[in-house]
């Protein structure tokens, strides 16, 4: 066989091999199968924000003065934002740290699979689980707490980009923070603590108008506050915008901040991600 024929044969074989996107989709299917096989994890992931929504909406159910909504309705988009961050930032930050500690990442790095396919698989996982959790919370909100669905395409478009940018930013931050824990055992405490603090200062558990300005300014440095604000702008009436720190939904600023976090999160991942633990060299 001539050199040209050999090259042509190799190119033909290479063309039949799945590309990065195909491998990423396959990896995503494997990630989803693993996730849904762990029943306790599935129940906890989807039930946790629903239970908290029910608790807070039951305790604080009075009308919000001057906003034209009830406190229960205020909690629905906030819990949706927290659910998005939970299925992306918290989930990836903990799971990747554990996989690194168990040397799963080290073994994957030694295979012919492109590194990008591994991360694409994780993105498929958080995209599907984030969409499902958002749908569950939206169903509960519209059924029990009289939250109205948007009636025009433009508002649904706002929901779509807030969801995608927020999920992407939080997923990238989750990948970046996965390199902070020294072991898989410490991953939960390292990841959950900042997420819990952010929920309190970003308007998830406490109404924006009752949080001190300096705390809001700290929360405004991170994506969760802007996801909460964006989802409130989608699912609550315009009258509720008076509760915001700026007195408006600020969709332009939300897009700018979440987009900046997507770029910044990607840079953090490139600078900090490790395939091996520190003790492995």
PDB file of C-alpha atoms in Angstrom:
ATOM      1  CA  UNK A   1       0.000   0.000   0.000  1.00  0.00           C
ATOM      2  CA  UNK A   2       1.452   3.382  -1.028  1.00  0.00           C
ATOM      3  CA  UNK A   3       2.040   6.237   1.394  1.00  0.00           C
ATOM      4  CA  UNK A   4      -0.856   8.160  -0.129  1.00  0.00           C
ATOM      5  CA  UNK A   5      -3.176   5.173   0.243  1.00  0.00           C
ATOM      6  CA  UNK A   6      -2.140   4.662   3.864  1.00  0.00           C
ATOM      7  CA  UNK A   7      -2.806   8.318   4.611  1.00  0.00           C
ATOM      8  CA  UNK A   8      -6.191   8.128   2.926  1.00  0.00           C
ATOM      9  CA  UNK A   9      -7.082   4.979   4.899  1.00  0.00           C
ATOM     10  CA  UNK A  10      -6.060   6.618   8.172  1.00  0.00           C
ATOM     11  CA  UNK A  11      -8.105   9.712   7.380  1.00  0.00           C
ATOM     12  CA  UNK A  12     -11.107   7.523   6.552  1.00  0.00           C
ATOM     13  CA  UNK A  13     -10.815   5.620   9.829  1.00  0.00           C
ATOM     14  CA  UNK A  14     -10.324   8.868  11.749  1.00  0.00           C
ATOM     15  CA  UNK A  15     -13.413  10.273  10.086  1.00  0.00           C
ATOM     16  CA  UNK A  16     -15.452   7.397  11.428  1.00  0.00           C
ATOM     17  CA  UNK A  17     -14.341   7.978  14.995  1.00  0.00           C
ATOM     18  CA  UNK A  18     -16.646  10.112  17.120  1.00  0.00           C
ATOM     19  CA  UNK A  19     -15.570  13.717  17.529  1.00  0.00           C
ATOM     20  CA  UNK A  20     -15.354  15.745  20.731  1.00  0.00           C
ATOM     21  CA  UNK A  21     -19.060  16.662  20.619  1.00  0.00           C
ATOM     22  CA  UNK A  22     -20.084  13.047  20.046  1.00  0.00           C
ATOM     23  CA  UNK A  23     -17.861  11.825  22.873  1.00  0.00           C
ATOM     24  CA  UNK A  24     -19.139  14.621  25.091  1.00  0.00           C
ATOM     25  CA  UNK A  25     -22.730  13.590  24.432  1.00  0.00           C
ATOM     26  CA  UNK A  26     -21.856   9.955  25.175  1.00  0.00           C
ATOM     27  CA  UNK A  27     -20.114  11.019  28.388  1.00  0.00           C
ATOM     28  CA  UNK A  28     -23.169  13.077  29.295  1.00  0.00           C
ATOM     29  CA  UNK A  29     -25.433  10.054  28.882  1.00  0.00           C
ATOM     30  CA  UNK A  30     -23.135   8.061  31.185  1.00  0.00           C
ATOM     31  CA  UNK A  31     -23.149  10.881  33.760  1.00  0.00           C
ATOM     32  CA  UNK A  32     -26.954  11.024  33.703  1.00  0.00           C
ATOM     33  CA  UNK A  33     -27.264   7.244  34.063  1.00  0.00           C
ATOM     34  CA  UNK A  34     -24.941   7.337  37.064  1.00  0.00           C
ATOM     35  CA  UNK A  35     -26.887  10.200  38.596  1.00  0.00           C
ATOM     36  CA  UNK A  36     -30.348   8.643  38.241  1.00  0.00           C
ATOM     37  CA  UNK A  37     -29.123   5.273  39.543  1.00  0.00           C
ATOM     38  CA  UNK A  38     -28.346   6.908  42.904  1.00  0.00           C
ATOM     39  CA  UNK A  39     -31.891   7.277  44.189  1.00  0.00           C
ATOM     40  CA  UNK A  40     -30.993   9.055  47.416  1.00  0.00           C
ATOM     41  CA  UNK A  41     -29.047  11.684  45.497  1.00  0.00           C
ATOM     42  CA  UNK A  42     -31.891  12.172  43.007  1.00  0.00           C
ATOM     43  CA  UNK A  43     -34.481  12.581  45.771  1.00  0.00           C
ATOM     44  CA  UNK A  44     -32.278  14.984  47.739  1.00  0.00           C
ATOM     45  CA  UNK A  45     -31.381  17.071  44.665  1.00  0.00           C
ATOM     46  CA  UNK A  46     -34.967  17.632  43.544  1.00  0.00           C
ATOM     47  CA  UNK A  47     -36.735  17.585  46.926  1.00  0.00           C
ATOM     48  CA  UNK A  48     -34.404  19.911  48.861  1.00  0.00           C
ATOM     49  CA  UNK A  49     -35.384  23.224  47.165  1.00  0.00           C
ATOM     50  CA  UNK A  50     -39.051  22.182  47.012  1.00  0.00           C
ATOM     51  CA  UNK A  51     -39.119  21.494  50.761  1.00  0.00           C
ATOM     52  CA  UNK A  52     -37.406  24.809  51.519  1.00  0.00           C
ATOM     53  CA  UNK A  53     -39.813  26.618  49.209  1.00  0.00           C
ATOM     54  CA  UNK A  54     -42.758  25.036  51.016  1.00  0.00           C
ATOM     55  CA  UNK A  55     -41.335  25.931  54.445  1.00  0.00           C
ATOM     56  CA  UNK A  56     -40.510  29.561  53.695  1.00  0.00           C
ATOM     57  CA  UNK A  57     -43.668  30.130  51.653  1.00  0.00           C
ATOM     58  CA  UNK A  58     -45.761  28.707  54.496  1.00  0.00           C
ATOM     59  CA  UNK A  59     -44.051  30.747  57.219  1.00  0.00           C
ATOM     60  CA  UNK A  60     -43.950  34.001  55.214  1.00  0.00           C
ATOM     61  CA  UNK A  61     -47.213  34.122  53.292  1.00  0.00           C
ATOM     62  CA  UNK A  62     -48.413  37.696  53.862  1.00  0.00           C
ATOM     63  CA  UNK A  63     -48.730  40.324  51.146  1.00  0.00           C
ATOM     64  CA  UNK A  64     -45.594  42.347  50.425  1.00  0.00           C
ATOM     65  CA  UNK A  65     -46.489  45.989  50.926  1.00  0.00           C
ATOM     66  CA  UNK A  66     -46.369  48.064  47.741  1.00  0.00           C
ATOM     67  CA  UNK A  67     -45.190  45.170  45.544  1.00  0.00           C
ATOM     68  CA  UNK A  68     -48.500  43.603  44.512  1.00  0.00           C
ATOM     69  CA  UNK A  69     -47.335  40.084  45.409  1.00  0.00           C
ATOM     70  CA  UNK A  70     -47.250  37.725  48.358  1.00  0.00           C
ATOM     71  CA  UNK A  71     -44.062  36.684  50.121  1.00  0.00           C
ATOM     72  CA  UNK A  72     -44.752  33.134  48.927  1.00  0.00           C
ATOM     73  CA  UNK A  73     -44.517  34.266  45.306  1.00  0.00           C
ATOM     74  CA  UNK A  74     -41.259  36.067  46.069  1.00  0.00           C
ATOM     75  CA  UNK A  75     -39.640  32.807  47.146  1.00  0.00           C
ATOM     76  CA  UNK A  76     -40.444  30.856  43.963  1.00  0.00           C
ATOM     77  CA  UNK A  77     -37.928  32.503  41.565  1.00  0.00           C
ATOM     78  CA  UNK A  78     -35.368  32.764  44.387  1.00  0.00           C
ATOM     79  CA  UNK A  79     -35.518  29.009  45.011  1.00  0.00           C
ATOM     80  CA  UNK A  80     -35.320  28.394  41.260  1.00  0.00           C
ATOM     81  CA  UNK A  81     -32.062  30.368  41.136  1.00  0.00           C
ATOM     82  CA  UNK A  82     -30.714  28.484  44.165  1.00  0.00           C
ATOM     83  CA  UNK A  83     -31.723  25.203  42.509  1.00  0.00           C
ATOM     84  CA  UNK A  84     -29.786  26.124  39.364  1.00  0.00           C
ATOM     85  CA  UNK A  85     -26.685  26.898  41.413  1.00  0.00           C
ATOM     86  CA  UNK A  86     -27.129  23.730  43.458  1.00  0.00           C
ATOM     87  CA  UNK A  87     -27.209  21.448  40.401  1.00  0.00           C
ATOM     88  CA  UNK A  88     -24.207  23.201  38.830  1.00  0.00           C
ATOM     89  CA  UNK A  89     -21.821  24.848  41.283  1.00  0.00           C
ATOM     90  CA  UNK A  90     -22.414  22.584  44.279  1.00  0.00           C
ATOM     91  CA  UNK A  91     -22.844  19.364  42.323  1.00  0.00           C
ATOM     92  CA  UNK A  92     -19.736  19.779  40.155  1.00  0.00           C
ATOM     93  CA  UNK A  93     -17.575  21.221  42.912  1.00  0.00           C
ATOM     94  CA  UNK A  94     -18.140  18.166  45.094  1.00  0.00           C
ATOM     95  CA  UNK A  95     -18.331  15.395  42.477  1.00  0.00           C
ATOM     96  CA  UNK A  96     -15.188  16.433  40.572  1.00  0.00           C
ATOM     97  CA  UNK A  97     -13.194  16.741  43.801  1.00  0.00           C
ATOM     98  CA  UNK A  98     -14.272  13.213  44.771  1.00  0.00           C
ATOM     99  CA  UNK A  99     -13.428  11.849  41.304  1.00  0.00           C
ATOM    100  CA  UNK A 100     -10.006  13.467  41.525  1.00  0.00           C
ATOM    101  CA  UNK A 101      -9.425  11.978  44.984  1.00  0.00           C
ATOM    102  CA  UNK A 102     -10.457   8.512  43.757  1.00  0.00           C
ATOM    103  CA  UNK A 103      -8.052   8.895  40.791  1.00  0.00           C
ATOM    104  CA  UNK A 104     -10.899   8.707  38.261  1.00  0.00           C
ATOM    105  CA  UNK A 105      -9.657  11.890  36.581  1.00  0.00           C
ATOM    106  CA  UNK A 106      -6.110  10.555  36.458  1.00  0.00           C
ATOM    107  CA  UNK A 107      -7.283   7.420  34.654  1.00  0.00           C
ATOM    108  CA  UNK A 108      -9.448   9.419  32.243  1.00  0.00           C
ATOM    109  CA  UNK A 109      -6.483  11.669  31.458  1.00  0.00           C
ATOM    110  CA  UNK A 110      -4.559   8.593  30.369  1.00  0.00           C
ATOM    111  CA  UNK A 111      -7.180   7.542  27.822  1.00  0.00           C
ATOM    112  CA  UNK A 112      -7.484   8.834  24.232  1.00  0.00           C
ATOM    113  CA  UNK A 113     -10.677  10.712  25.172  1.00  0.00           C
ATOM    114  CA  UNK A 114     -10.162  14.482  24.695  1.00  0.00           C
ATOM    115  CA  UNK A 115     -10.350  16.397  28.004  1.00  0.00           C
ATOM    116  CA  UNK A 116     -13.058  18.611  26.510  1.00  0.00           C
ATOM    117  CA  UNK A 117     -15.360  15.577  26.196  1.00  0.00           C
ATOM    118  CA  UNK A 118     -15.222  15.026  29.969  1.00  0.00           C
ATOM    119  CA  UNK A 119     -16.313  18.600  30.661  1.00  0.00           C
ATOM    120  CA  UNK A 120     -19.007  18.458  27.975  1.00  0.00           C
ATOM    121  CA  UNK A 121     -20.390  15.396  29.746  1.00  0.00           C
ATOM    122  CA  UNK A 122     -20.561  17.360  33.003  1.00  0.00           C
ATOM    123  CA  UNK A 123     -22.283  20.251  31.230  1.00  0.00           C
ATOM    124  CA  UNK A 124     -24.932  17.883  29.824  1.00  0.00           C
ATOM    125  CA  UNK A 125     -25.463  16.561  33.345  1.00  0.00           C
ATOM    126  CA  UNK A 126     -26.014  19.983  34.922  1.00  0.00           C
ATOM    127  CA  UNK A 127     -28.090  21.190  31.964  1.00  0.00           C
ATOM    128  CA  UNK A 128     -30.563  18.315  32.228  1.00  0.00           C
ATOM    129  CA  UNK A 129     -30.750  18.232  36.028  1.00  0.00           C
ATOM    130  CA  UNK A 130     -30.944  22.037  36.232  1.00  0.00           C
ATOM    131  CA  UNK A 131     -33.780  22.144  33.695  1.00  0.00           C
ATOM    132  CA  UNK A 132     -35.683  19.384  35.515  1.00  0.00           C
ATOM    133  CA  UNK A 133     -35.308  21.033  38.912  1.00  0.00           C
ATOM    134  CA  UNK A 134     -36.413  24.396  37.498  1.00  0.00           C
ATOM    135  CA  UNK A 135     -39.453  22.740  35.912  1.00  0.00           C
ATOM    136  CA  UNK A 136     -40.390  21.091  39.219  1.00  0.00           C
ATOM    137  CA  UNK A 137     -40.120  24.366  41.144  1.00  0.00           C
ATOM    138  CA  UNK A 138     -42.060  26.212  38.455  1.00  0.00           C
ATOM    139  CA  UNK A 139     -44.800  23.591  38.613  1.00  0.00           C
ATOM    140  CA  UNK A 140     -45.022  23.959  42.393  1.00  0.00           C
ATOM    141  CA  UNK A 141     -44.988  27.751  42.128  1.00  0.00           C
ATOM    142  CA  UNK A 142     -47.745  27.977  39.547  1.00  0.00           C
ATOM    143  CA  UNK A 143     -49.872  25.309  41.241  1.00  0.00           C
ATOM    144  CA  UNK A 144     -49.609  26.301  44.916  1.00  0.00           C
ATOM    145  CA  UNK A 145     -48.508  29.934  44.990  1.00  0.00           C
ATOM    146  CA  UNK A 146     -50.277  31.547  42.002  1.00  0.00           C
ATOM    147  CA  UNK A 147     -47.112  32.486  40.132  1.00  0.00           C
ATOM    148  CA  UNK A 148     -48.069  33.452  36.572  1.00  0.00           C
ATOM    149  CA  UNK A 149     -46.223  32.095  33.564  1.00  0.00           C
ATOM    150  CA  UNK A 150     -44.939  34.713  31.071  1.00  0.00           C
ATOM    151  CA  UNK A 151     -47.451  35.482  28.325  1.00  0.00           C
ATOM    152  CA  UNK A 152     -45.058  36.783  25.649  1.00  0.00           C
ATOM    153  CA  UNK A 153     -42.072  35.408  23.754  1.00  0.00           C
ATOM    154  CA  UNK A 154     -39.747  38.203  24.888  1.00  0.00           C
ATOM    155  CA  UNK A 155     -40.137  37.312  28.560  1.00  0.00           C
ATOM    156  CA  UNK A 156     -39.539  33.632  27.843  1.00  0.00           C
ATOM    157  CA  UNK A 157     -36.395  34.683  25.969  1.00  0.00           C
ATOM    158  CA  UNK A 158     -35.269  36.565  29.082  1.00  0.00           C
ATOM    159  CA  UNK A 159     -35.854  33.398  31.107  1.00  0.00           C
ATOM    160  CA  UNK A 160     -33.819  31.339  28.621  1.00  0.00           C
ATOM    161  CA  UNK A 161     -30.716  33.525  28.660  1.00  0.00           C
ATOM    162  CA  UNK A 162     -30.810  34.020  32.439  1.00  0.00           C
ATOM    163  CA  UNK A 163     -31.016  30.231  32.843  1.00  0.00           C
ATOM    164  CA  UNK A 164     -28.242  29.458  30.325  1.00  0.00           C
ATOM    165  CA  UNK A 165     -25.817  32.169  31.433  1.00  0.00           C
ATOM    166  CA  UNK A 166     -26.469  31.503  35.114  1.00  0.00           C
ATOM    167  CA  UNK A 167     -26.068  27.748  34.750  1.00  0.00           C
ATOM    168  CA  UNK A 168     -22.887  28.147  32.684  1.00  0.00           C
ATOM    169  CA  UNK A 169     -21.316  30.624  35.110  1.00  0.00           C
ATOM    170  CA  UNK A 170     -22.122  28.465  38.145  1.00  0.00           C
ATOM    171  CA  UNK A 171     -20.932  25.273  36.423  1.00  0.00           C
ATOM    172  CA  UNK A 172     -17.587  26.871  35.562  1.00  0.00           C
ATOM    173  CA  UNK A 173     -17.232  28.121  39.137  1.00  0.00           C
ATOM    174  CA  UNK A 174     -18.026  24.621  40.369  1.00  0.00           C
ATOM    175  CA  UNK A 175     -15.265  23.159  38.187  1.00  0.00           C
ATOM    176  CA  UNK A 176     -12.845  25.823  39.446  1.00  0.00           C
ATOM    177  CA  UNK A 177     -13.640  25.374  43.154  1.00  0.00           C
ATOM    178  CA  UNK A 178     -13.259  21.585  42.818  1.00  0.00           C
ATOM    179  CA  UNK A 179      -9.484  22.145  42.926  1.00  0.00           C
ATOM    180  CA  UNK A 180      -9.636  23.845  46.342  1.00  0.00           C
ATOM    181  CA  UNK A 181     -10.447  20.847  48.641  1.00  0.00           C
ATOM    182  CA  UNK A 182      -7.396  18.837  49.631  1.00  0.00           C
ATOM    183  CA  UNK A 183      -9.428  15.618  49.495  1.00  0.00           C
ATOM    184  CA  UNK A 184     -12.820  14.308  48.474  1.00  0.00           C
ATOM    185  CA  UNK A 185     -13.845  14.112  52.131  1.00  0.00           C
ATOM    186  CA  UNK A 186     -13.455  17.854  52.643  1.00  0.00           C
ATOM    187  CA  UNK A 187     -15.158  18.800  49.369  1.00  0.00           C
ATOM    188  CA  UNK A 188     -18.659  19.099  50.812  1.00  0.00           C
ATOM    189  CA  UNK A 189     -17.707  21.559  53.548  1.00  0.00           C
ATOM    190  CA  UNK A 190     -15.506  23.626  51.219  1.00  0.00           C
ATOM    191  CA  UNK A 191     -18.227  23.961  48.557  1.00  0.00           C
ATOM    192  CA  UNK A 192     -21.417  24.113  50.633  1.00  0.00           C
ATOM    193  CA  UNK A 193     -20.289  26.879  53.037  1.00  0.00           C
ATOM    194  CA  UNK A 194     -19.846  29.655  50.423  1.00  0.00           C
ATOM    195  CA  UNK A 195     -23.021  28.524  48.642  1.00  0.00           C
ATOM    196  CA  UNK A 196     -24.985  28.728  51.904  1.00  0.00           C
ATOM    197  CA  UNK A 197     -23.645  32.202  52.688  1.00  0.00           C
ATOM    198  CA  UNK A 198     -24.470  33.426  49.181  1.00  0.00           C
ATOM    199  CA  UNK A 199     -28.059  32.246  49.539  1.00  0.00           C
ATOM    200  CA  UNK A 200     -28.521  34.474  52.584  1.00  0.00           C
ATOM    201  CA  UNK A 201     -26.962  37.609  51.063  1.00  0.00           C
ATOM    202  CA  UNK A 202     -28.347  37.201  47.538  1.00  0.00           C
ATOM    203  CA  UNK A 203     -32.070  37.311  48.259  1.00  0.00           C
ATOM    204  CA  UNK A 204     -32.880  33.600  48.371  1.00  0.00           C
ATOM    205  CA  UNK A 205     -33.973  33.182  52.002  1.00  0.00           C
ATOM    206  CA  UNK A 206     -34.272  36.843  52.995  1.00  0.00           C
ATOM    207  CA  UNK A 207     -36.057  39.553  50.998  1.00  0.00           C
ATOM    208  CA  UNK A 208     -33.758  42.007  49.226  1.00  0.00           C
ATOM    209  CA  UNK A 209     -35.249  45.059  50.958  1.00  0.00           C
ATOM    210  CA  UNK A 210     -34.352  43.688  54.414  1.00  0.00           C
ATOM    211  CA  UNK A 211     -30.692  42.843  53.674  1.00  0.00           C
ATOM    212  CA  UNK A 212     -28.076  45.519  54.552  1.00  0.00           C
ATOM    213  CA  UNK A 213     -26.657  47.284  51.506  1.00  0.00           C
ATOM    214  CA  UNK A 214     -23.093  46.181  52.229  1.00  0.00           C
ATOM    215  CA  UNK A 215     -24.184  42.534  52.208  1.00  0.00           C
ATOM    216  CA  UNK A 216     -26.066  43.070  48.949  1.00  0.00           C
ATOM    217  CA  UNK A 217     -22.953  44.637  47.454  1.00  0.00           C
ATOM    218  CA  UNK A 218     -20.921  41.571  48.426  1.00  0.00           C
ATOM    219  CA  UNK A 219     -23.614  39.280  46.996  1.00  0.00           C
ATOM    220  CA  UNK A 220     -23.651  41.345  43.782  1.00  0.00           C
ATOM    221  CA  UNK A 221     -20.089  40.194  43.095  1.00  0.00           C
ATOM    222  CA  UNK A 222     -21.393  36.663  42.410  1.00  0.00           C
ATOM    223  CA  UNK A 223     -23.894  35.157  39.941  1.00  0.00           C
ATOM    224  CA  UNK A 224     -26.592  34.001  42.389  1.00  0.00           C
ATOM    225  CA  UNK A 225     -27.885  37.479  43.233  1.00  0.00           C
ATOM    226  CA  UNK A 226     -28.303  38.301  39.554  1.00  0.00           C
ATOM    227  CA  UNK A 227     -30.004  35.007  38.754  1.00  0.00           C
ATOM    228  CA  UNK A 228     -32.515  35.668  41.548  1.00  0.00           C
ATOM    229  CA  UNK A 229     -33.131  39.170  40.248  1.00  0.00           C
ATOM    230  CA  UNK A 230     -33.495  38.034  36.646  1.00  0.00           C
ATOM    231  CA  UNK A 231     -35.954  35.255  37.491  1.00  0.00           C
ATOM    232  CA  UNK A 232     -37.976  37.624  39.659  1.00  0.00           C
ATOM    233  CA  UNK A 233     -38.171  39.927  36.649  1.00  0.00           C
ATOM    234  CA  UNK A 234     -39.473  37.049  34.525  1.00  0.00           C
ATOM    235  CA  UNK A 235     -42.082  35.565  36.852  1.00  0.00           C
ATOM    236  CA  UNK A 236     -43.197  38.489  39.033  1.00  0.00           C
ATOM    237  CA  UNK A 237     -45.225  41.564  37.989  1.00  0.00           C
ATOM    238  CA  UNK A 238     -43.509  44.853  37.224  1.00  0.00           C
ATOM    239  CA  UNK A 239     -44.815  46.271  40.507  1.00  0.00           C
ATOM    240  CA  UNK A 240     -42.470  43.946  42.403  1.00  0.00           C
ATOM    241  CA  UNK A 241     -39.384  45.657  40.949  1.00  0.00           C
ATOM    242  CA  UNK A 242     -39.625  48.296  43.726  1.00  0.00           C
ATOM    243  CA  UNK A 243     -38.165  45.691  46.079  1.00  0.00           C
ATOM    244  CA  UNK A 244     -34.886  45.544  44.162  1.00  0.00           C
ATOM    245  CA  UNK A 245     -31.863  47.510  45.335  1.00  0.00           C
ATOM    246  CA  UNK A 246     -31.959  49.666  42.166  1.00  0.00           C
ATOM    247  CA  UNK A 247     -35.767  49.761  41.966  1.00  0.00           C
ATOM    248  CA  UNK A 248     -35.778  47.975  38.584  1.00  0.00           C
ATOM    249  CA  UNK A 249     -34.977  44.549  37.113  1.00  0.00           C
ATOM    250  CA  UNK A 250     -31.784  45.734  35.343  1.00  0.00           C
ATOM    251  CA  UNK A 251     -31.805  43.000  32.703  1.00  0.00           C
ATOM    252  CA  UNK A 252     -28.904  44.642  30.863  1.00  0.00           C
ATOM    253  CA  UNK A 253     -26.695  44.571  33.948  1.00  0.00           C
ATOM    254  CA  UNK A 254     -27.761  40.987  34.715  1.00  0.00           C
ATOM    255  CA  UNK A 255     -26.641  39.882  31.248  1.00  0.00           C
ATOM    256  CA  UNK A 256     -23.356  41.775  31.617  1.00  0.00           C
ATOM    257  CA  UNK A 257     -22.516  40.307  35.041  1.00  0.00           C
ATOM    258  CA  UNK A 258     -23.490  36.724  34.182  1.00  0.00           C
ATOM    259  CA  UNK A 259     -21.630  36.944  30.870  1.00  0.00           C
ATOM    260  CA  UNK A 260     -18.545  38.281  32.649  1.00  0.00           C
ATOM    261  CA  UNK A 261     -18.721  35.385  35.113  1.00  0.00           C
ATOM    262  CA  UNK A 262     -18.880  32.909  32.220  1.00  0.00           C
ATOM    263  CA  UNK A 263     -15.638  34.355  30.825  1.00  0.00           C
ATOM    264  CA  UNK A 264     -14.047  34.714  34.269  1.00  0.00           C
ATOM    265  CA  UNK A 265     -15.126  31.226  35.296  1.00  0.00           C
ATOM    266  CA  UNK A 266     -13.578  29.755  32.155  1.00  0.00           C
ATOM    267  CA  UNK A 267     -10.294  31.522  32.885  1.00  0.00           C
ATOM    268  CA  UNK A 268     -10.362  30.256  36.482  1.00  0.00           C
ATOM    269  CA  UNK A 269     -10.881  26.698  35.232  1.00  0.00           C
ATOM    270  CA  UNK A 270      -7.969  26.969  32.800  1.00  0.00           C
ATOM    271  CA  UNK A 271      -5.697  28.359  35.524  1.00  0.00           C
ATOM    272  CA  UNK A 272      -6.665  26.136  38.453  1.00  0.00           C
ATOM    273  CA  UNK A 273      -8.007  22.792  37.220  1.00  0.00           C
ATOM    274  CA  UNK A 274      -5.900  19.755  38.114  1.00  0.00           C
ATOM    275  CA  UNK A 275      -6.271  16.134  37.029  1.00  0.00           C
ATOM    276  CA  UNK A 276      -4.370  14.845  40.080  1.00  0.00           C
ATOM    277  CA  UNK A 277      -4.328  15.597  43.805  1.00  0.00           C
ATOM    278  CA  UNK A 278      -1.503  17.713  45.176  1.00  0.00           C
ATOM    279  CA  UNK A 279      -0.048  14.710  46.969  1.00  0.00           C
ATOM    280  CA  UNK A 280       0.173  12.829  43.651  1.00  0.00           C
ATOM    281  CA  UNK A 281       2.393  15.477  42.151  1.00  0.00           C
TER     282      UNK A 281
END
